[in-house]
PDB file of C-alpha atoms in Angstrom:
ATOM      1  CA  MET A  11      72.565 -29.350 128.040  1.00 78.00           C
ATOM      2  CA  TYR A  12      70.976 -26.524 125.876  1.00 88.00           C
ATOM      3  CA  GLU A  13      67.466 -27.608 124.888  1.00 91.00           C
ATOM      4  CA  TYR A  14      64.644 -24.850 124.095  1.00 96.00           C
ATOM      5  CA  LYS A  15      61.051 -24.780 123.531  1.00 96.00           C
ATOM      6  CA  SER A  16      61.069 -22.476 120.372  1.00 97.00           C
ATOM      7  CA  GLN A  17      63.215 -23.252 117.194  1.00 96.00           C
ATOM      8  CA  GLN A  18      66.432 -21.179 117.259  1.00 97.00           C
ATOM      9  CA  ARG A  19      66.813 -18.466 114.942  1.00 97.00           C
ATOM     10  CA  THR A  20      70.068 -17.853 112.927  1.00 97.00           C
ATOM     11  CA  LEU A  21      70.115 -14.434 111.510  1.00 97.00           C
ATOM     12  CA  GLU A  22      72.644 -13.310 108.977  1.00 95.00           C
ATOM     13  CA  PHE A  23      73.851  -9.768 109.246  1.00 92.00           C
ATOM     14  CA  GLY A  24      76.573  -7.904 107.187  1.00 94.00           C
ATOM     15  CA  GLY A  25      77.925 -11.512 106.394  1.00 94.00           C
ATOM     16  CA  VAL A  26      78.078 -12.636 109.884  1.00 97.00           C
ATOM     17  CA  LYS A  27      75.832 -15.622 111.142  1.00 96.00           C
ATOM     18  CA  ILE A  28      74.308 -14.729 114.711  1.00 98.00           C
ATOM     19  CA  GLY A  29      72.305 -17.340 116.649  1.00 98.00           C
ATOM     20  CA  GLY A  30      71.257 -20.720 116.729  1.00 95.00           C
ATOM     21  CA  THR A  31      72.489 -23.655 118.930  1.00 93.00           C
ATOM     22  CA  PRO A  32      75.058 -23.110 121.494  1.00 94.00           C
ATOM     23  CA  GLY A  33      78.058 -25.237 120.644  1.00 93.00           C
ATOM     24  CA  LEU A  34      77.414 -25.141 116.841  1.00 95.00           C
ATOM     25  CA  ALA A  35      77.298 -21.384 116.179  1.00 93.00           C
ATOM     26  CA  PRO A  36      80.680 -19.561 117.063  1.00 98.00           C
ATOM     27  CA  THR A  37      79.988 -16.641 119.661  1.00 99.00           C
ATOM     28  CA  VAL A  38      79.704 -13.146 117.894  1.00 99.00           C
ATOM     29  CA  LEU A  39      82.144 -10.677 119.693  1.00 99.00           C
ATOM     30  CA  ILE A  40      81.164  -6.886 119.698  1.00 99.00           C
ATOM     31  CA  GLY A  41      83.820  -4.597 120.844  1.00 99.00           C
ATOM     32  CA  SER A  42      83.078  -0.623 121.300  1.00 99.00           C
ATOM     33  CA  ILE A  43      85.059   2.048 119.575  1.00 99.00           C
ATOM     34  CA  PHE A  44      85.340   5.937 119.753  1.00 99.00           C
ATOM     35  CA  TYR A  45      83.426   5.636 123.038  1.00 98.00           C
ATOM     36  CA  SER A  46      84.048   8.372 125.861  1.00 95.00           C
ATOM     37  CA  LYS A  47      87.714   8.977 126.738  1.00 95.00           C
ATOM     38  CA  ASP A  48      88.647   6.436 123.900  1.00 98.00           C
ATOM     39  CA  LYS A  49      92.429   7.594 123.151  1.00 98.00           C
ATOM     40  CA  LEU A  50      91.557   7.121 119.449  1.00 98.00           C
ATOM     41  CA  VAL A  51      89.119  10.086 119.535  1.00 98.00           C
ATOM     42  CA  LEU A  52      90.995  13.580 119.352  1.00 98.00           C
ATOM     43  CA  ASP A  53      87.682  15.678 119.323  1.00 98.00           C
ATOM     44  CA  PRO A  54      84.634  13.763 120.206  1.00 98.00           C
ATOM     45  CA  LYS A  55      82.563  16.661 119.194  1.00 97.00           C
ATOM     46  CA  ALA A  56      83.846  16.914 115.798  1.00 98.00           C
ATOM     47  CA  GLY A  57      84.514  13.371 115.469  1.00 98.00           C
ATOM     48  CA  ASP A  58      88.462  13.765 114.667  1.00 98.00           C
ATOM     49  CA  ILE A  59      90.288  10.466 115.283  1.00 99.00           C
ATOM     50  CA  ASP A  60      93.809   9.292 115.306  1.00 99.00           C
ATOM     51  CA  LYS A  61      93.589   7.365 111.985  1.00 98.00           C
ATOM     52  CA  PRO A  62      96.744   5.515 111.962  1.00 98.00           C
ATOM     53  CA  GLN A  63      95.972   4.240 115.508  1.00 99.00           C
ATOM     54  CA  THR A  64      92.383   3.398 114.567  1.00 99.00           C
ATOM     55  CA  ASP A  65      93.735   1.622 111.524  1.00 98.00           C
ATOM     56  CA  ARG A  66      95.945  -0.368 113.550  1.00 98.00           C
ATOM     57  CA  VAL A  67      93.109  -1.444 115.953  1.00 98.00           C
ATOM     58  CA  LEU A  68      91.073  -2.480 113.097  1.00 98.00           C
ATOM     59  CA  THR A  69      93.709  -4.759 111.698  1.00 98.00           C
ATOM     60  CA  GLU A  70      94.348  -6.340 115.119  1.00 98.00           C
ATOM     61  CA  VAL A  71      90.543  -6.973 115.574  1.00 99.00           C
ATOM     62  CA  ALA A  72      90.061  -8.369 112.397  1.00 98.00           C
ATOM     63  CA  ASP A  73      93.457 -10.636 112.777  1.00 98.00           C
ATOM     64  CA  MET A  74      92.083 -11.755 116.178  1.00 99.00           C
ATOM     65  CA  SER A  75      88.751 -12.688 114.519  1.00 99.00           C
ATOM     66  CA  GLU A  76      90.269 -14.612 111.515  1.00 98.00           C
ATOM     67  CA  ARG A  77      92.517 -16.544 113.667  1.00 98.00           C
ATOM     68  CA  THR A  78      89.903 -17.592 116.573  1.00 99.00           C
ATOM     69  CA  GLY A  79      87.105 -18.056 114.006  1.00 98.00           C
ATOM     70  CA  LEU A  80      84.848 -15.737 116.024  1.00 99.00           C
ATOM     71  CA  PRO A  81      82.876 -13.136 114.135  1.00 99.00           C
ATOM     72  CA  SER A  82      83.326  -9.466 114.996  1.00 99.00           C
ATOM     73  CA  MET A  83      81.213  -6.608 115.119  1.00 99.00           C
ATOM     74  CA  LEU A  84      81.984  -2.876 116.130  1.00 99.00           C
ATOM     75  CA  ASP A  85      79.767  -0.756 118.502  1.00 99.00           C
ATOM     76  CA  VAL A  86      80.467   2.768 117.017  1.00 99.00           C
ATOM     77  CA  VAL A  87      79.692   5.119 119.915  1.00 99.00           C
ATOM     78  CA  ALA A  88      79.325   8.960 119.264  1.00 99.00           C
ATOM     79  CA  SER A  89      78.134  11.846 121.329  1.00 97.00           C
ATOM     80  CA  SER A  90      77.324  14.177 118.353  1.00 98.00           C
ATOM     81  CA  SER A  91      75.613  13.871 115.037  1.00 98.00           C
ATOM     82  CA  PRO A  92      78.682  15.250 113.100  1.00 98.00           C
ATOM     83  CA  ALA A  93      81.007  12.576 114.905  1.00 99.00           C
ATOM     84  CA  MET A  94      78.761   9.918 114.241  1.00 99.00           C
ATOM     85  CA  ARG A  95      78.637  10.717 110.388  1.00 98.00           C
ATOM     86  CA  ARG A  96      82.277  10.921 110.265  1.00 98.00           C
ATOM     87  CA  TYR A  97      82.938   7.708 112.199  1.00 99.00           C
ATOM     88  CA  ILE A  98      80.539   5.647 109.931  1.00 98.00           C
ATOM     89  CA  THR A  99      82.136   7.143 106.896  1.00 97.00           C
ATOM     90  CA  TYR A 100      85.738   6.360 107.776  1.00 98.00           C
ATOM     91  CA  LEU A 101      84.708   2.850 108.985  1.00 98.00           C
ATOM     92  CA  ALA A 102      82.837   1.970 105.693  1.00 95.00           C
ATOM     93  CA  ASP A 103      85.996   2.226 103.674  1.00 95.00           C
ATOM     94  CA  LYS A 104      88.337   0.802 106.412  1.00 97.00           C
ATOM     95  CA  THR A 105      86.572  -2.522 107.597  1.00 98.00           C
ATOM     96  CA  SER A 106      84.001  -4.999 106.440  1.00 97.00           C
ATOM     97  CA  MET A 107      82.988  -5.714 109.982  1.00 98.00           C
ATOM     98  CA  PRO A 108      79.099  -5.038 110.672  1.00 98.00           C
ATOM     99  CA  LEU A 109      78.723  -1.805 112.649  1.00 99.00           C
ATOM    100  CA  LEU A 110      76.436  -1.044 115.431  1.00 99.00           C
ATOM    101  CA  ILE A 111      75.121   2.466 115.765  1.00 99.00           C
ATOM    102  CA  ASP A 112      75.270   3.700 119.194  1.00 99.00           C
ATOM    103  CA  GLY A 113      74.347   7.257 120.003  1.00 98.00           C
ATOM    104  CA  SER A 114      74.461   6.696 123.545  1.00 92.00           C
ATOM    105  CA  GLY A 115      70.506   7.297 123.596  1.00 92.00           C
ATOM    106  CA  SER A 116      70.329  10.282 121.468  1.00 97.00           C
ATOM    107  CA  GLN A 117      67.782  10.020 118.578  1.00 98.00           C
ATOM    108  CA  ASP A 118      69.382  12.457 116.547  1.00 98.00           C
ATOM    109  CA  VAL A 119      72.822  10.823 117.025  1.00 99.00           C
ATOM    110  CA  ASN A 120      71.372   7.537 116.023  1.00 99.00           C
ATOM    111  CA  LEU A 121      69.373   9.025 112.955  1.00 98.00           C
ATOM    112  CA  ALA A 122      72.571  10.722 111.569  1.00 98.00           C
ATOM    113  CA  GLY A 123      74.299   7.458 111.659  1.00 98.00           C
ATOM    114  CA  ILE A 124      71.394   5.690 110.126  1.00 98.00           C
ATOM    115  CA  GLU A 125      71.098   8.313 107.299  1.00 98.00           C
ATOM    116  CA  MET A 126      74.886   8.323 106.493  1.00 98.00           C
ATOM    117  CA  ALA A 127      75.057   4.331 106.205  1.00 98.00           C
ATOM    118  CA  ARG A 128      72.112   4.787 103.766  1.00 97.00           C
ATOM    119  CA  GLU A 129      73.988   7.464 101.745  1.00 96.00           C
ATOM    120  CA  ASN A 130      77.097   5.073 101.985  1.00 94.00           C
ATOM    121  CA  GLY A 131      74.963   2.086 100.556  1.00 95.00           C
ATOM    122  CA  MET A 132      75.862   0.175 103.744  1.00 96.00           C
ATOM    123  CA  LEU A 133      72.174  -0.202 105.316  1.00 97.00           C
ATOM    124  CA  ASP A 134      72.797  -3.975 105.255  1.00 96.00           C
ATOM    125  CA  ARG A 135      75.677  -4.030 107.486  1.00 96.00           C
ATOM    126  CA  VAL A 136      74.579  -1.526 110.315  1.00 98.00           C
ATOM    127  CA  MET A 137      72.500  -2.008 113.157  1.00 98.00           C
ATOM    128  CA  LEU A 138      70.751   0.413 115.739  1.00 99.00           C
ATOM    129  CA  ASN A 139      71.877  -0.066 119.151  1.00 98.00           C
ATOM    130  CA  SER A 140      69.349   0.050 120.545  1.00 97.00           C
ATOM    131  CA  LEU A 141      65.718  -0.170 120.791  1.00 98.00           C
ATOM    132  CA  THR A 142      64.364   0.286 124.306  1.00 97.00           C
ATOM    133  CA  PRO A 143      60.874   0.787 126.114  1.00 96.00           C
ATOM    134  CA  GLU A 144      61.642   4.665 125.641  1.00 95.00           C
ATOM    135  CA  THR A 145      62.178   4.457 121.909  1.00 97.00           C
ATOM    136  CA  SER A 146      59.834   7.019 120.192  1.00 97.00           C
ATOM    137  CA  ASN A 147      57.253   6.255 117.589  1.00 97.00           C
ATOM    138  CA  GLU A 148      58.907   8.979 115.713  1.00 98.00           C
ATOM    139  CA  MET A 149      62.248   7.099 115.794  1.00 98.00           C
ATOM    140  CA  TYR A 150      60.600   3.879 114.445  1.00 98.00           C
ATOM    141  CA  ARG A 151      58.861   5.703 111.623  1.00 98.00           C
ATOM    142  CA  LYS A 152      62.083   7.177 110.708  1.00 98.00           C
ATOM    143  CA  MET A 153      63.878   3.834 110.588  1.00 98.00           C
ATOM    144  CA  GLN A 154      61.272   2.435 108.470  1.00 98.00           C
ATOM    145  CA  GLU A 155      61.482   5.451 106.162  1.00 97.00           C
ATOM    146  CA  ALA A 156      65.330   5.084 105.798  1.00 97.00           C
ATOM    147  CA  GLY A 157      65.194   1.280 105.090  1.00 97.00           C
ATOM    148  CA  LEU A 158      66.783   0.203 108.315  1.00 98.00           C
ATOM    149  CA  LYS A 159      66.347  -3.618 109.088  1.00 98.00           C
ATOM    150  CA  SER A 160      68.476  -4.507 111.965  1.00 98.00           C
ATOM    151  CA  ALA A 161      68.579  -3.350 115.496  1.00 99.00           C
ATOM    152  CA  VAL A 162      69.452  -4.431 118.904  1.00 99.00           C
ATOM    153  CA  ILE A 163      66.404  -4.706 121.588  1.00 99.00           C
ATOM    154  CA  LEU A 164      67.547  -3.679 125.054  1.00 98.00           C
ATOM    155  CA  THR A 165      65.222  -5.417 127.420  1.00 97.00           C
ATOM    156  CA  PHE A 166      65.999  -3.200 130.260  1.00 90.00           C
ATOM    157  CA  SER A 167      63.961  -0.733 132.434  1.00 92.00           C
ATOM    158  CA  LYS A 168      63.805   0.397 136.168  1.00 88.00           C
ATOM    159  CA  ASP A 169      60.906  -2.221 136.753  1.00 89.00           C
ATOM    160  CA  ALA A 170      62.676  -5.154 134.951  1.00 93.00           C
ATOM    161  CA  MET A 171      65.989  -4.619 136.666  1.00 90.00           C
ATOM    162  CA  SER A 172      65.407  -7.284 139.215  1.00 93.00           C
ATOM    163  CA  SER A 173      62.888  -9.395 137.104  1.00 96.00           C
ATOM    164  CA  VAL A 174      63.808 -11.975 134.441  1.00 97.00           C
ATOM    165  CA  ALA A 175      60.010 -12.332 133.698  1.00 97.00           C
ATOM    166  CA  LYS A 176      59.643  -8.681 133.111  1.00 97.00           C
ATOM    167  CA  ARG A 177      62.893  -8.697 130.881  1.00 97.00           C
ATOM    168  CA  THR A 178      61.058 -11.446 128.644  1.00 97.00           C
ATOM    169  CA  GLU A 179      57.823  -9.364 128.390  1.00 97.00           C
ATOM    170  CA  LEU A 180      59.972  -6.417 127.521  1.00 97.00           C
ATOM    171  CA  ALA A 181      61.428  -8.570 124.678  1.00 98.00           C
ATOM    172  CA  ASP A 182      58.228  -9.601 123.406  1.00 97.00           C
ATOM    173  CA  GLN A 183      56.708  -6.205 123.308  1.00 97.00           C
ATOM    174  CA  ILE A 184      59.596  -4.506 121.680  1.00 98.00           C
ATOM    175  CA  LEU A 185      59.771  -7.281 119.008  1.00 98.00           C
ATOM    176  CA  ALA A 186      56.271  -6.856 118.150  1.00 98.00           C
ATOM    177  CA  LYS A 187      56.766  -3.163 117.655  1.00 98.00           C
ATOM    178  CA  ALA A 188      60.081  -3.535 115.702  1.00 98.00           C
ATOM    179  CA  THR A 189      58.726  -5.959 113.272  1.00 98.00           C
ATOM    180  CA  ASP A 190      55.540  -4.092 112.604  1.00 97.00           C
ATOM    181  CA  SER A 191      58.123  -1.260 111.406  1.00 97.00           C
ATOM    182  CA  GLY A 192      60.030  -3.277 109.198  1.00 97.00           C
ATOM    183  CA  LEU A 193      62.721  -4.491 111.127  1.00 98.00           C
ATOM    184  CA  THR A 194      63.626  -8.271 110.301  1.00 96.00           C
ATOM    185  CA  ASN A 195      67.314  -8.609 111.977  1.00 97.00           C
ATOM    186  CA  LEU A 196      66.741  -8.237 115.720  1.00 99.00           C
ATOM    187  CA  ILE A 197      69.233  -9.463 118.446  1.00 99.00           C
ATOM    188  CA  ILE A 198      68.267  -9.218 122.073  1.00 99.00           C
ATOM    189  CA  ASP A 199      70.508  -7.506 124.911  1.00 99.00           C
ATOM    190  CA  THR A 200      69.148  -8.689 128.337  1.00 98.00           C
ATOM    191  CA  GLY A 201      70.995  -5.733 129.923  1.00 97.00           C
ATOM    192  CA  VAL A 202      74.002  -5.312 132.313  1.00 98.00           C
ATOM    193  CA  VAL A 203      74.568  -2.656 134.858  1.00 96.00           C
ATOM    194  CA  ASP A 204      76.373  -4.339 137.701  1.00 97.00           C
ATOM    195  CA  MET A 205      77.326  -7.894 138.944  1.00 97.00           C
ATOM    196  CA  LEU A 206      74.142  -8.664 140.331  1.00 97.00           C
ATOM    197  CA  THR A 207      72.283  -7.817 137.040  1.00 97.00           C
ATOM    198  CA  LEU A 208      74.794  -9.896 135.225  1.00 98.00           C
ATOM    199  CA  GLY A 209      73.301 -12.996 136.657  1.00 98.00           C
ATOM    200  CA  LEU A 210      69.777 -11.864 135.910  1.00 97.00           C
ATOM    201  CA  ALA A 211      70.742 -10.920 132.300  1.00 98.00           C
ATOM    202  CA  CYS A 212      72.065 -14.429 131.954  1.00 98.00           C
ATOM    203  CA  LYS A 213      68.915 -16.001 133.183  1.00 98.00           C
ATOM    204  CA  ALA A 214      66.969 -13.815 131.086  1.00 98.00           C
ATOM    205  CA  MET A 215      68.976 -14.833 127.978  1.00 98.00           C
ATOM    206  CA  GLN A 216      67.897 -18.497 128.637  1.00 97.00           C
ATOM    207  CA  SER A 217      64.159 -17.530 129.112  1.00 98.00           C
ATOM    208  CA  ILE A 218      64.121 -15.464 125.791  1.00 98.00           C
ATOM    209  CA  LYS A 219      65.656 -18.144 123.779  1.00 98.00           C
ATOM    210  CA  ASP A 220      63.281 -20.674 125.266  1.00 97.00           C
ATOM    211  CA  LYS A 221      60.261 -18.537 124.455  1.00 98.00           C
ATOM    212  CA  LEU A 222      61.392 -16.631 121.449  1.00 98.00           C
ATOM    213  CA  GLY A 223      64.151 -18.163 119.815  1.00 98.00           C
ATOM    214  CA  TYR A 224      65.901 -15.063 118.880  1.00 98.00           C
ATOM    215  CA  PRO A 225      69.740 -14.417 119.425  1.00 99.00           C
ATOM    216  CA  VAL A 226      70.796 -13.162 122.767  1.00 99.00           C
ATOM    217  CA  GLY A 227      73.610 -11.809 124.692  1.00 99.00           C
ATOM    218  CA  CYS A 228      74.669  -8.778 126.914  1.00 99.00           C
ATOM    219  CA  GLY A 229      77.118  -6.276 127.685  1.00 98.00           C
ATOM    220  CA  ALA A 230      78.863  -8.221 130.496  1.00 97.00           C
ATOM    221  CA  HIS A 231      81.689  -5.954 130.853  1.00 97.00           C
ATOM    222  CA  ASN A 232      79.466  -3.402 132.654  1.00 97.00           C
ATOM    223  CA  ALA A 233      79.681  -5.798 135.701  1.00 98.00           C
ATOM    224  CA  VAL A 234      83.340  -5.065 135.810  1.00 98.00           C
ATOM    225  CA  ASN A 235      83.024  -1.313 135.195  1.00 96.00           C
ATOM    226  CA  MET A 236      80.819  -0.822 138.219  1.00 97.00           C
ATOM    227  CA  TRP A 237      82.920  -3.062 140.357  1.00 98.00           C
ATOM    228  CA  ALA A 238      84.017  -0.337 142.949  1.00 97.00           C
ATOM    229  CA  GLY A 239      86.242  -2.583 145.103  1.00 98.00           C
ATOM    230  CA  LEU A 240      88.028  -4.425 142.261  1.00 98.00           C
ATOM    231  CA  VAL A 241      91.246  -2.379 142.166  1.00 98.00           C
ATOM    232  CA  PRO A 242      91.246  -1.190 145.705  1.00 98.00           C
ATOM    233  CA  LYS A 243      91.036  -4.396 146.897  1.00 98.00           C
ATOM    234  CA  PHE A 244      92.689  -6.675 144.504  1.00 98.00           C
ATOM    235  CA  GLY A 245      94.943  -4.400 142.388  1.00 98.00           C
ATOM    236  CA  LYS A 246      95.056  -3.337 138.800  1.00 97.00           C
ATOM    237  CA  ASP A 247      96.279  -6.983 137.697  1.00 98.00           C
ATOM    238  CA  ALA A 248      92.908  -8.209 138.535  1.00 98.00           C
ATOM    239  CA  LYS A 249      90.987  -6.069 136.133  1.00 97.00           C
ATOM    240  CA  ASN A 250      91.882  -8.116 132.785  1.00 97.00           C
ATOM    241  CA  PRO A 251      91.104 -11.573 134.696  1.00 98.00           C
ATOM    242  CA  ALA A 252      87.799  -9.965 135.713  1.00 98.00           C
ATOM    243  CA  LEU A 253      87.126  -8.679 132.207  1.00 98.00           C
ATOM    244  CA  VAL A 254      87.514 -12.204 130.758  1.00 98.00           C
ATOM    245  CA  GLY A 255      85.467 -13.848 133.293  1.00 98.00           C
ATOM    246  CA  SER A 256      82.478 -11.616 132.899  1.00 98.00           C
ATOM    247  CA  SER A 257      82.699 -12.162 129.092  1.00 98.00           C
ATOM    248  CA  LEU A 258      82.728 -16.114 129.676  1.00 99.00           C
ATOM    249  CA  MET A 259      79.794 -16.269 131.941  1.00 98.00           C
ATOM    250  CA  PRO A 260      77.267 -15.425 129.186  1.00 99.00           C
ATOM    251  CA  VAL A 261      78.866 -17.627 126.639  1.00 99.00           C
ATOM    252  CA  VAL A 262      78.704 -20.673 128.983  1.00 98.00           C
ATOM    253  CA  LEU A 263      75.243 -19.912 129.589  1.00 98.00           C
ATOM    254  CA  GLY A 264      74.118 -19.968 125.852  1.00 97.00           C
ATOM    255  CA  ALA A 265      74.821 -16.134 124.572  1.00 99.00           C
ATOM    256  CA  ASP A 266      74.738 -15.815 121.013  1.00 99.00           C
ATOM    257  CA  PHE A 267      76.983 -12.560 121.230  1.00 99.00           C
ATOM    258  CA  VAL A 268      78.730 -10.759 123.857  1.00 99.00           C
ATOM    259  CA  LEU A 269      79.554  -6.950 124.038  1.00 99.00           C
ATOM    260  CA  TYR A 270      82.949  -7.086 125.717  1.00 98.00           C
ATOM    261  CA  GLY A 271      83.580  -3.506 125.872  1.00 98.00           C
ATOM    262  CA  PRO A 272      86.485  -1.477 124.506  1.00 98.00           C
ATOM    263  CA  VAL A 273      88.184  -2.984 121.218  1.00 98.00           C
ATOM    264  CA  LYS A 274      91.615  -2.823 122.840  1.00 97.00           C
ATOM    265  CA  HIS A 275      90.483  -5.930 125.063  1.00 98.00           C
ATOM    266  CA  ALA A 276      90.101  -8.077 121.787  1.00 98.00           C
ATOM    267  CA  GLY A 277      93.572  -9.784 122.290  1.00 98.00           C
ATOM    268  CA  ILE A 278      92.585 -11.215 125.995  1.00 98.00           C
ATOM    269  CA  VAL A 279      88.857 -11.751 125.024  1.00 99.00           C
ATOM    270  CA  PHE A 280      88.665 -13.603 121.746  1.00 99.00           C
ATOM    271  CA  PRO A 281      91.038 -16.501 122.776  1.00 99.00           C
ATOM    272  CA  SER A 282      89.361 -17.060 125.835  1.00 99.00           C
ATOM    273  CA  VAL A 283      85.850 -17.164 124.209  1.00 99.00           C
ATOM    274  CA  ALA A 284      87.094 -19.395 121.551  1.00 99.00           C
ATOM    275  CA  MET A 285      88.297 -21.991 124.029  1.00 98.00           C
ATOM    276  CA  ILE A 286      84.800 -21.985 125.642  1.00 98.00           C
ATOM    277  CA  ASP A 287      83.102 -22.364 122.267  1.00 98.00           C
ATOM    278  CA  THR A 288      85.204 -25.269 121.343  1.00 98.00           C
ATOM    279  CA  ALA A 289      84.489 -26.755 124.707  1.00 97.00           C
ATOM    280  CA  LEU A 290      80.926 -26.378 124.143  1.00 97.00           C
ATOM    281  CA  SER A 291      81.136 -27.962 120.773  1.00 96.00           C
ATOM    282  CA  GLY A 292      82.082 -31.147 122.748  1.00 96.00           C
ATOM    283  CA  VAL A 293      78.759 -31.371 124.339  1.00 93.00           C
ATOM    284  CA  LEU A 294      77.395 -32.566 121.023  1.00 92.00           C
ATOM    285  CA  LEU A 295      79.751 -35.345 120.518  1.00 92.00           C
ATOM    286  CA  GLU A 296      77.482 -37.854 121.694  1.00 92.00           C
ATOM    287  CA  LYS A 297      74.878 -36.848 119.268  1.00 91.00           C
ATOM    288  CA  ARG A 298      77.517 -37.059 116.526  1.00 95.00           C
ATOM    289  CA  ILE A 299      76.831 -33.352 115.641  1.00 93.00           C
ATOM    290  CA  ARG A 300      80.045 -31.293 114.703  1.00 93.00           C
ATOM    291  CA  PRO A 301      80.272 -27.606 113.535  1.00 95.00           C
ATOM    292  CA  ASP A 302      81.315 -26.451 110.429  1.00 92.00           C
ATOM    293  CA  ARG A 303      85.077 -25.999 109.572  1.00 93.00           C
ATOM    294  CA  GLN A 304      85.064 -22.363 110.301  1.00 94.00           C
ATOM    295  CA  HIS A 305      84.246 -22.750 114.042  1.00 97.00           C
ATOM    296  CA  PRO A 306      86.946 -22.104 116.594  1.00 98.00           C
ATOM    297  CA  ARG A 307      87.088 -25.913 117.309  1.00 97.00           C
ATOM    298  CA  PHE A 308      89.235 -26.168 113.838  1.00 97.00           C
ATOM    299  CA  ARG A 309      91.117 -22.705 114.321  1.00 97.00           C
ATOM    300  CA  ILE A 310      92.870 -22.826 117.720  1.00 97.00           C
ATOM    301  CA  GLY A 311      94.128 -26.104 118.131  1.00 88.00           C
TER     302      GLY A 311
END
């Protein structure tokens, strides 16, 4: 069912394994925190947060990860350098989950996060989100100087929006530049902006795994965020089923990770993905191959 020409890479990042053969390796779930209009954020410029509520959310996500057997990471979103520094410093002490530094395209904000991670001695569990065709040579140089080893590659551009082949080419090109800059832990986000590109992103995942063997995934929740007719036509009760459905599609098609959107959705996404991971492990029964005891198959029954 899942056969690729390239050997599949399994990376270890911040104590989390990511990549490999679908059905054997649990899907890594990445939730966003401190994003725009997140109620945990009191002042997005200064980086003030509601600490008791943040701690509660972190505990809930960690508990869901433990109960399902699905590894968890956090996509730390910030709109200013001071905010990113405060977020990274706070999370360094409050969770052992790997962190994605997401400055929403701002080089200065991303560099502030990388520098703060270096000062906190935690470069081994932070990952830049993301490297794109627009990432500057200066950014590559500064990442190398800081000693950063991990990044998400976003294979998305205006030209690649409607082309699986171009997304695969972008992955190859950015991989070459990233490895030349000393980055060794690289995962590939195939880029989703709406429902149609979710389909293309999933097809690109398969192409990239086949050609390059690197861990792949996507931000499937963006398809729901951009669905203008969802609530007007089907009501608010349709939002959660749509969110879960969007996150399950890439998993079924071989994703190694999924960015599922705000961490507040962990309670509905983790059990659903754990069920699919368990079902996919059944594909290997005929070959008498079974996942290890940490897999959702042995946690959720």
